[in-house]
Amino acid sequence: MRLADAVGMETTYRAPQIDTSIVGVVRTLLLVQGGIAVMSTVEAIIAGVALGGLAFPIVLLTAGAAVFTLLAARGVVRRSRRARKTVIWLEGFVLFFAAIDLLLAMALAKRGLELVPTLTRIVVPIVIIRLLRRQEVRAEFGLGPTRRQRRKERRS
Amino acid sequence: MILFHSEGLVDRSIAVDEYIGSPLYYVIPEHEAGVVTAVLLVVGAWWLRRGARGGKPKAVATIDAYRSLSPLHRLLAWMLLLSSAIHAGLVLGHELSVYTALYGTGAAALFLVARRLMNGRPWRRWTRLVLLGSIIGYAVSSVAGSAPDQLGITTKLIELTALTIAFMPSQPGRFRQLAATTGAIALVVLTGLAGWIGAFVAGAGGHHLGESPPPGVLLPPGEDREPTAAEQASADTLYAATVAAVAKYQDPAVAAIDGYDVDGIVGRDFHAQNAAYKNDGHIFDPQRPENLIYAVGPTGPVLIGVMYEMDDVGVAGPAVGGPLTVWHAHDHVCFGLTPPALTGLTSPFGYCPAGSITIPITNEMIHLWTLPGVPEQFGDLEDGWLSGYLEALAKS
């Protein structure tokens, strides 16, 4: 399966539209995250060389994360369901590792995460997931409301 | 068992906050006012909303202008106002200088472009200009040696997010879109690289007391001073005892027999650890150094030194030689899980490479360099000196 297919990219070209909706917000945050992942790839290569052996799997994994994030940013603008799902999984991974780091920081250093990692690894992923799960955004991707959203609707 | 100890220097617990680390991983005191003004902006927005609900005309007009924006442009307005507020806070936190003038100008310019956006006036070109100026100015000051801190990096991330929006072309087009995306990503990378350079330039002091260490190194508090005669004698005794005790490990095969992990020696800073000597209650024992350090020389591995380690995190090492024997710890170390290995340090943007976890702090350690004629017997080994030593070995 091609990488473009994996994140729900369409193979036929369609002129990109300027998206200023909530999905446009998600795209912007994903682009910044993608840029950070590209930066992490550069760091992994430099650190691998400096530490005496290129940690090839780590470089590959980080580069893969960067490519997936950037392709997914493009996919969500095209309202690809697969891209939406990929983004939610990617953000889940970011949150999982942030949670491990938070626990380690609390256990070993008796403190939490600093300002920047709190924003980039906790706040931004939660914002992206929450935005993509909003009822009106789900509708844009051709998805119905979640069970919880239906229950809330019935109650109101 | 503690060898070479001095009264009052051993078994002292040390909290993370006591260490001197790279500003890359904390908010420097002069920047704390920026955090306060950012919070004040959020409180002000809440106050404005309340005023609008109460029918106050100015508040109603501002909230209406905000609500007329699309979600993406609302995010942009927030990013511009947040950056403006932080810059205004930086003016308050610093004494008058060229920097405060620049912060003040930045705060005003960012506020004005946010106002243009909310008033429905053309904003794109001005916003790009102001944000590019702020980001490039920060990168230049970082590279010049002004250490970046958590608030500085946060502000730049806010501005990079805003710039990603401002870069978006007003008209659709494949090439324009690609150029905008590429430009935004390139700026994120350049800002990150500038942050690294700034942190390392500012931390070029090495492992001496009272100096700003490079990222990933924590030093105990204190000022550099001349050692007393007793401290010099203690350091000399420890040094001589260690050099004599580890001479047999010039041959890595001998080290392997004694339990050191010498498999796959690479690079010029290979730490071969001995699991049996870790957490064994022996501190500063020349017969049982926790790590041997090898460099790959012209004819094979060369033993260049040892590294002693404390058993537990948060316990200060015994500075038997006073300022000559300064222990250090490491912070924000990235450790990969695929396969298990060191993968670097936490980046300015708070990430480790994918599949890595962050070790927030390590136990204390100290290097002792055993090569003859080494400029400093403890602490940092000058890279240039080691290169010269290895080159001389190749010629001999």
XYZ file of C-alpha atoms in Angstrom:
552
model
C 0.000 0.000 0.000
C 1.351 3.405 -0.904
C 2.016 5.893 1.895
C -0.389 8.364 0.277
C -3.120 5.724 0.372
C -2.353 4.907 4.000
C -3.308 8.394 5.133
C -6.203 8.741 2.740
C -4.684 10.913 0.056
C -6.579 11.087 -3.189
C -4.613 10.180 -6.282
C -6.356 12.625 -8.614
C -5.289 16.254 -8.268
C -7.783 18.788 -7.026
C -6.846 22.432 -6.572
C -6.395 23.074 -2.835
C -8.904 25.472 -1.318
C -8.129 28.045 1.357
C -9.729 26.455 4.374
C -10.387 28.828 7.238
C -12.827 26.517 9.042
C -12.090 24.424 12.136
C -10.440 21.877 9.845
C -8.151 24.693 8.696
C -7.186 25.203 12.342
C -6.370 21.486 12.612
C -4.323 21.664 9.418
C -2.319 24.622 10.757
C -1.549 22.853 14.030
C -0.571 19.706 12.115
C 1.763 21.683 9.870
C 3.561 23.133 12.901
C 3.701 19.652 14.439
C 5.046 18.312 11.142
C 7.716 21.004 11.138
C 8.691 20.018 14.676
C 8.873 16.364 13.567
C 11.150 17.343 10.650
C 13.312 19.187 13.191
C 13.321 16.061 15.410
C 14.530 13.996 12.450
C 17.435 16.387 11.919
C 18.205 16.178 15.665
C 18.045 12.358 15.641
C 20.545 12.235 12.762
C 22.920 14.709 14.450
C 22.614 12.952 17.838
C 23.158 9.564 16.188
C 26.388 10.771 14.605
C 27.527 12.577 17.790
C 26.840 9.562 20.008
C 29.006 7.366 17.832
C 26.442 5.328 15.947
C 23.496 6.357 13.831
C 20.357 5.024 15.514
C 18.793 4.118 12.178
C 15.410 2.799 13.431
C 14.869 5.948 15.513
C 15.698 8.223 12.570
C 13.391 6.195 10.327
C 10.577 6.282 12.907
C 10.905 10.054 13.420
C 11.091 10.767 9.684
C 8.047 8.509 9.217
C 6.142 10.460 11.872
C 7.019 13.718 10.110
C 5.871 12.440 6.704
C 2.649 10.956 8.129
C 1.825 14.194 9.986
C 2.371 16.369 6.914
C 0.437 14.026 4.612
C -2.350 13.808 7.181
C -2.486 17.628 7.316
C -3.156 17.558 3.587
C -5.607 14.685 3.955
C -7.813 16.402 6.548
C -8.215 19.457 4.312
C -9.565 17.086 1.664
C -11.938 15.697 4.294
C -10.437 12.220 4.111
C -11.846 9.995 6.862
C -8.691 7.913 6.881
C -6.566 11.017 7.373
C -8.822 12.077 10.266
C -8.406 8.660 11.885
C -4.636 8.708 11.301
C -4.381 12.116 12.978
C -6.324 10.917 16.028
C -4.001 7.883 16.313
C -0.877 10.013 15.860
C -2.013 12.464 18.544
C -2.831 9.518 20.784
C 0.768 8.299 20.460
C 2.088 11.784 21.257
C -0.124 11.911 24.363
C 0.920 8.383 25.410
C 4.622 9.249 25.358
C 3.928 12.619 27.017
C 2.124 10.765 29.819
C 5.153 8.467 30.306
C 7.476 11.482 30.418
C 5.176 13.265 32.854
C 5.178 10.247 35.176
C 8.972 9.971 34.949
C 9.366 13.698 35.669
C 7.088 13.445 38.695
C 8.777 10.304 40.006
C 12.430 11.237 39.441
C 12.549 15.048 39.398
C 9.478 15.757 41.569
C 8.047 18.177 39.013
C 5.835 18.222 35.914
C 6.637 18.940 32.290
C 7.939 22.373 31.331
C 5.923 25.025 29.464
C 6.901 24.067 25.900
C 6.351 20.281 26.138
C 3.087 20.897 27.995
C 1.892 22.967 25.046
C 3.317 20.912 22.176
C 2.805 17.423 23.589
C -0.335 17.750 25.703
C -2.371 20.877 24.890
C -2.019 20.796 21.084
C -2.768 17.038 20.686
C -5.829 17.334 22.977
C -7.049 20.393 21.030
C -6.605 18.564 17.698
C -8.442 15.446 18.902
C -11.268 17.497 20.422
C -11.687 19.601 17.282
C -11.794 16.515 15.060
C -14.393 14.903 17.320
C -16.768 17.878 17.247
C -20.140 17.025 15.731
C -19.970 19.633 12.952
C -16.447 18.551 12.018
C -17.477 14.876 11.975
C -20.310 15.860 9.650
C -17.810 17.502 7.289
C -16.054 14.140 7.066
C -19.382 12.418 6.347
C -19.591 10.937 9.837
C -22.646 10.929 12.054
C -22.620 12.051 15.671
C -21.039 9.807 18.283
C -23.236 7.910 20.747
C -22.403 10.491 23.397
C -23.272 13.372 21.079
C -26.590 11.675 20.194
C -27.409 11.223 23.885
C -26.604 14.884 24.537
C -28.797 15.918 21.601
C -31.717 13.826 22.881
C -31.397 15.353 26.338
C -31.408 18.889 24.982
C 31.683 2.894 51.553
C 32.993 6.311 50.591
C 36.640 6.895 49.817
C 38.398 10.241 49.700
C 35.546 11.977 51.445
C 35.600 15.275 53.240
C 33.438 16.188 56.179
C 30.134 17.776 55.280
C 30.445 17.005 51.581
C 28.878 13.580 51.406
C 25.343 12.244 51.407
C 23.858 15.707 50.995
C 20.540 15.556 49.216
C 20.102 18.019 46.359
C 16.769 19.068 44.859
C 16.315 19.535 41.120
C 15.622 23.249 41.628
C 19.026 23.718 43.284
C 20.959 22.703 40.161
C 22.138 25.208 37.577
C 20.994 23.982 34.172
C 20.616 25.321 30.663
C 17.937 28.054 30.386
C 16.635 26.066 27.421
C 14.605 24.019 29.905
C 13.183 26.703 32.208
C 11.741 30.210 32.251
C 14.439 32.696 33.283
C 13.353 35.111 36.069
C 13.480 38.188 33.764
C 10.860 36.532 31.536
C 8.355 35.631 34.244
C 6.517 38.935 33.693
C 5.781 37.675 30.164
C 3.896 34.691 31.590
C 1.905 37.070 33.825
C 0.917 39.374 30.924
C -0.132 36.353 28.816
C -2.403 35.208 31.646
C -3.675 38.796 32.030
C -4.643 38.785 28.335
C -6.809 35.692 28.863
C -8.396 37.290 31.946
C -8.925 40.493 29.931
C -10.686 38.532 27.169
C -12.995 36.963 29.736
C -13.691 40.432 31.212
C -14.459 41.807 27.734
C -16.902 38.981 27.053
C -18.626 39.703 30.336
C -18.798 43.368 29.420
C -20.335 42.497 26.040
C -22.979 40.420 27.769
C -23.710 43.411 29.961
C -24.202 45.534 26.819
C -21.126 47.785 27.101
C -20.782 49.278 23.574
C -16.972 48.993 23.208
C -16.953 45.431 24.493
C -19.853 44.497 22.210
C -18.035 45.986 19.194
C -14.814 44.104 19.992
C -16.563 40.789 20.573
C -18.625 41.244 17.389
C -15.462 41.955 15.402
C -13.879 38.800 16.834
C -16.960 36.696 16.124
C -17.084 37.889 12.532
C -13.747 36.139 11.945
C -13.470 32.545 10.687
C -12.136 29.951 13.178
C -8.686 30.052 11.576
C -8.492 33.834 11.777
C -9.718 33.769 15.376
C -6.755 31.505 16.123
C -4.495 33.975 14.315
C -5.890 36.883 16.350
C -5.220 34.982 19.580
C -1.674 34.103 18.522
C -0.865 37.718 17.631
C -2.354 39.110 20.837
C -0.628 36.480 22.997
C 2.739 37.245 21.436
C 2.085 40.966 21.861
C 1.197 40.485 25.540
C 4.324 38.396 26.182
C 6.532 40.994 24.482
C 4.929 43.709 26.636
C 5.729 41.601 29.714
C 9.351 41.288 28.614
C 9.632 45.093 28.593
C 8.530 45.115 32.230
C 10.937 42.318 33.195
C 14.137 43.873 31.811
C 16.139 46.986 32.532
C 16.084 49.592 29.753
C 18.266 48.557 26.807
C 18.140 48.000 23.057
C 16.367 44.712 23.780
C 13.549 46.372 25.743
C 13.078 48.848 22.882
C 12.814 45.920 20.468
C 10.379 44.060 22.760
C 8.241 47.203 23.031
C 8.246 47.738 19.268
C 7.376 44.065 18.756
C 4.490 44.254 21.249
C 3.044 47.341 19.547
C 3.465 45.980 16.016
C 1.854 42.642 16.903
C -1.060 44.414 18.574
C -1.578 46.666 15.550
C -1.670 43.780 13.046
C -4.122 41.919 15.303
C -6.301 45.042 15.298
C -6.119 45.276 11.498
C -7.256 41.656 11.276
C -10.186 42.208 13.652
C -11.212 45.454 11.960
C -11.418 43.721 8.583
C -8.561 45.726 7.075
C -5.825 44.160 4.882
C -3.541 42.366 7.280
C -1.674 39.610 5.468
C 1.400 41.510 4.274
C 1.906 43.424 7.530
C 1.414 40.295 9.609
C 4.001 38.372 7.601
C 6.446 41.244 7.920
C 6.040 41.682 11.681
C 6.160 37.945 12.419
C 9.148 37.328 10.154
C 10.959 40.229 11.796
C 10.272 38.848 15.258
C 11.270 35.272 14.401
C 14.407 36.225 12.480
C 15.401 38.695 15.211
C 15.090 35.933 17.792
C 17.111 33.505 15.672
C 19.888 36.077 15.191
C 20.061 36.917 18.920
C 20.110 33.184 19.748
C 22.961 32.466 17.364
C 24.799 35.470 18.835
C 24.729 33.707 22.213
C 21.555 34.919 23.923
C 20.333 31.687 25.535
C 16.772 30.765 24.585
C 14.423 29.817 27.422
C 11.011 28.155 27.663
C 9.076 31.421 27.338
C 11.136 32.546 24.324
C 10.553 29.218 22.560
C 6.828 29.307 23.458
C 6.537 32.802 21.955
C 8.267 31.676 18.794
C 5.961 28.632 18.504
C 2.970 30.980 18.845
C 4.434 33.210 16.138
C 5.278 30.242 13.884
C 1.667 29.079 14.157
C 0.489 32.594 13.282
C 2.938 32.792 10.392
C 1.739 29.430 9.033
C -1.728 31.016 8.803
C -0.421 34.297 7.404
C 1.633 32.449 4.788
C -1.529 30.818 3.420
C -2.200 32.438 0.066
C -5.423 34.415 -0.267
C -6.045 32.753 -3.626
C -5.978 28.977 -4.102
C -3.134 27.569 -6.144
C -1.022 24.462 -5.911
C 2.361 26.154 -6.192
C 1.494 28.944 -3.747
C 0.164 26.437 -1.227
C 3.279 24.284 -1.527
C 5.554 27.304 -1.166
C 3.626 28.490 1.900
C 3.781 25.064 3.567
C 7.464 24.598 2.759
C 8.263 28.084 4.041
C 6.440 27.477 7.317
C 8.181 24.129 7.907
C 11.576 25.594 7.017
C 11.069 28.383 9.557
C 10.144 25.878 12.285
C 13.381 23.977 11.580
C 15.490 27.149 11.425
C 14.027 28.435 14.697
C 14.761 25.091 16.354
C 18.326 25.038 15.058
C 18.865 28.629 16.218
C 17.581 27.604 19.652
C 20.112 24.760 19.847
C 22.969 26.981 18.708
C 22.020 29.669 21.241
C 21.804 27.145 24.072
C 25.204 25.614 23.273
C 26.939 28.958 22.705
C 25.586 30.261 26.038
C 26.603 27.033 27.763
C 30.154 26.925 26.459
C 31.485 27.292 30.018
C 31.735 23.543 30.433
C 31.651 21.900 33.848
C 32.998 24.705 36.037
C 31.102 26.000 39.042
C 29.265 29.277 38.525
C 29.044 28.952 34.745
C 26.009 28.291 32.574
C 26.240 24.675 31.445
C 25.293 23.383 27.995
C 21.852 21.775 27.492
C 21.524 18.430 29.238
C 24.043 19.211 31.996
C 23.171 20.167 35.579
C 25.790 21.661 37.878
C 25.540 22.161 41.632
C 25.311 25.773 42.798
C 28.514 27.559 43.776
C 31.259 29.844 42.552
C 34.535 28.840 40.954
C 37.522 29.479 43.234
C 41.072 28.292 43.843
C 41.264 24.942 45.694
C 42.701 24.868 49.198
C 45.905 22.937 49.780
C 43.929 20.099 51.383
C 41.536 19.910 48.423
C 44.425 19.891 45.951
C 46.128 17.082 47.918
C 42.894 15.061 48.044
C 42.302 15.473 44.304
C 45.915 14.509 43.535
C 45.693 11.389 45.718
C 42.422 10.312 44.112
C 43.793 10.966 40.646
C 46.999 9.010 41.179
C 45.146 6.098 42.788
C 42.669 5.930 39.907
C 45.293 6.117 37.160
C 47.255 3.310 38.827
C 44.186 1.149 39.424
C 42.778 1.313 35.889
C 46.050 1.061 33.948
C 45.321 -2.650 33.407
C 42.166 -1.739 31.460
C 44.159 -0.279 28.564
C 43.347 -3.694 27.116
C 39.539 -3.884 26.796
C 39.746 -7.691 27.081
C 40.936 -7.302 30.686
C 38.083 -4.879 31.349
C 35.645 -7.416 29.922
C 36.932 -10.095 32.312
C 36.223 -7.719 35.227
C 32.654 -7.156 34.033
C 32.854 -3.994 31.896
C 30.628 -3.930 28.832
C 33.216 -3.186 26.138
C 31.267 -4.653 23.230
C 31.197 -2.470 20.122
C 33.491 0.371 21.179
C 32.798 3.281 18.801
C 33.467 7.033 18.729
C 35.647 9.036 21.092
C 33.488 8.945 24.205
C 32.454 5.311 24.640
C 31.329 4.595 28.203
C 31.817 0.933 29.136
C 29.793 0.381 32.262
C 30.116 -2.281 34.897
C 26.656 -3.280 36.122
C 28.121 -4.957 39.229
C 29.730 -1.694 40.382
C 26.545 0.355 40.095
C 24.525 0.852 43.263
C 27.135 -1.163 45.172
C 27.601 1.362 47.993
C 31.147 2.190 46.835
C 31.616 5.855 45.978
C 34.856 7.212 44.494
C 36.518 3.791 44.764
C 39.494 3.689 42.341
C 39.314 -0.116 42.361
C 35.692 -0.062 41.231
C 34.936 2.869 38.873
C 31.433 2.459 37.496
C 32.472 3.265 33.910
C 35.613 3.164 31.774
C 35.820 5.594 28.856
C 37.424 4.614 25.569
C 38.111 6.462 22.332
C 38.791 4.699 19.061
C 42.439 5.452 18.238
C 44.603 4.708 15.213
C 45.378 1.170 16.367
C 42.227 0.387 18.334
C 40.494 1.468 21.543
C 42.398 3.829 23.857
C 41.442 4.123 27.528
C 41.016 7.856 28.077
C 39.388 7.985 31.499
C 36.793 6.756 33.967
C 33.452 7.995 35.159
C 32.427 7.682 38.804
C 28.708 7.675 39.589
C 26.569 8.260 42.646
C 24.140 5.483 43.514
C 20.956 7.563 43.724
C 19.290 10.514 42.009
C 19.189 13.652 44.156
C 22.292 12.901 46.212
C 25.224 15.268 45.764
C 28.607 13.677 45.068
C 31.446 14.278 47.528
C 33.519 17.165 46.132
C 36.737 15.897 47.715
C 38.879 18.290 45.691
C 36.522 21.251 46.085
C 36.302 23.192 42.789
C 38.631 20.649 41.149
C 36.133 17.823 41.489
C 32.763 19.195 40.431
C 30.135 16.495 39.961
C 27.334 16.951 37.464
C 24.029 15.330 36.581
C 22.206 15.186 33.248
C 18.679 16.296 32.479
C 16.269 15.941 29.556
C 18.067 12.923 28.126
C 16.215 11.123 25.324
C 16.306 7.347 25.548
C 15.121 5.325 22.566
C 13.143 2.140 23.042
C 13.699 0.794 19.517
C 16.455 -0.349 20.194
C 17.351 0.818 23.739
C 19.940 3.574 23.287
C 20.606 7.238 23.971
C 19.007 9.258 21.189
C 19.882 12.824 22.185
C 18.419 15.603 24.300
C 14.914 17.049 24.500
C 14.626 19.545 21.661
C 13.763 23.234 22.135
C 10.227 22.268 21.061
C 9.926 19.723 23.891
C 10.150 16.541 21.830
C 12.501 13.583 21.795
C 12.878 11.521 18.586
C 9.883 9.239 17.958
C 9.798 6.138 20.151
C 11.977 7.765 22.833
C 11.179 8.668 26.414
C 12.695 11.538 28.400
C 14.876 10.810 31.412
C 14.244 14.004 33.436
C 17.345 13.746 35.630
C 20.154 11.277 36.264
C 22.274 10.552 39.308
C 25.447 12.616 39.670
C 28.667 11.616 37.961
C 32.215 12.897 37.458
C 34.789 12.220 34.767
C 38.456 11.665 35.499
C 40.789 11.691 32.490
C 43.731 9.321 32.731
C 45.686 10.312 29.610
C 49.173 11.709 30.340
C 49.421 15.497 30.044
C 45.645 16.054 29.990
C 44.852 19.793 30.557
C 42.153 19.156 33.168
C 42.173 15.928 35.133
C 38.497 16.149 36.158
C 35.393 17.425 34.371
C 35.488 18.266 30.664
C 37.986 16.899 28.172
C 38.811 19.369 25.419
C 37.933 17.834 22.082
C 40.809 19.567 20.305
C 43.318 18.234 22.820
C 41.994 14.673 22.407
C 42.235 14.969 18.602
C 45.858 16.081 18.925
C 46.623 13.240 21.333
C 45.115 10.617 19.007
C 46.937 12.112 15.999
C 50.219 11.954 17.907
C 49.515 8.283 18.683
C 49.022 7.620 14.979
C 52.395 9.179 14.157
C 54.309 7.381 16.895
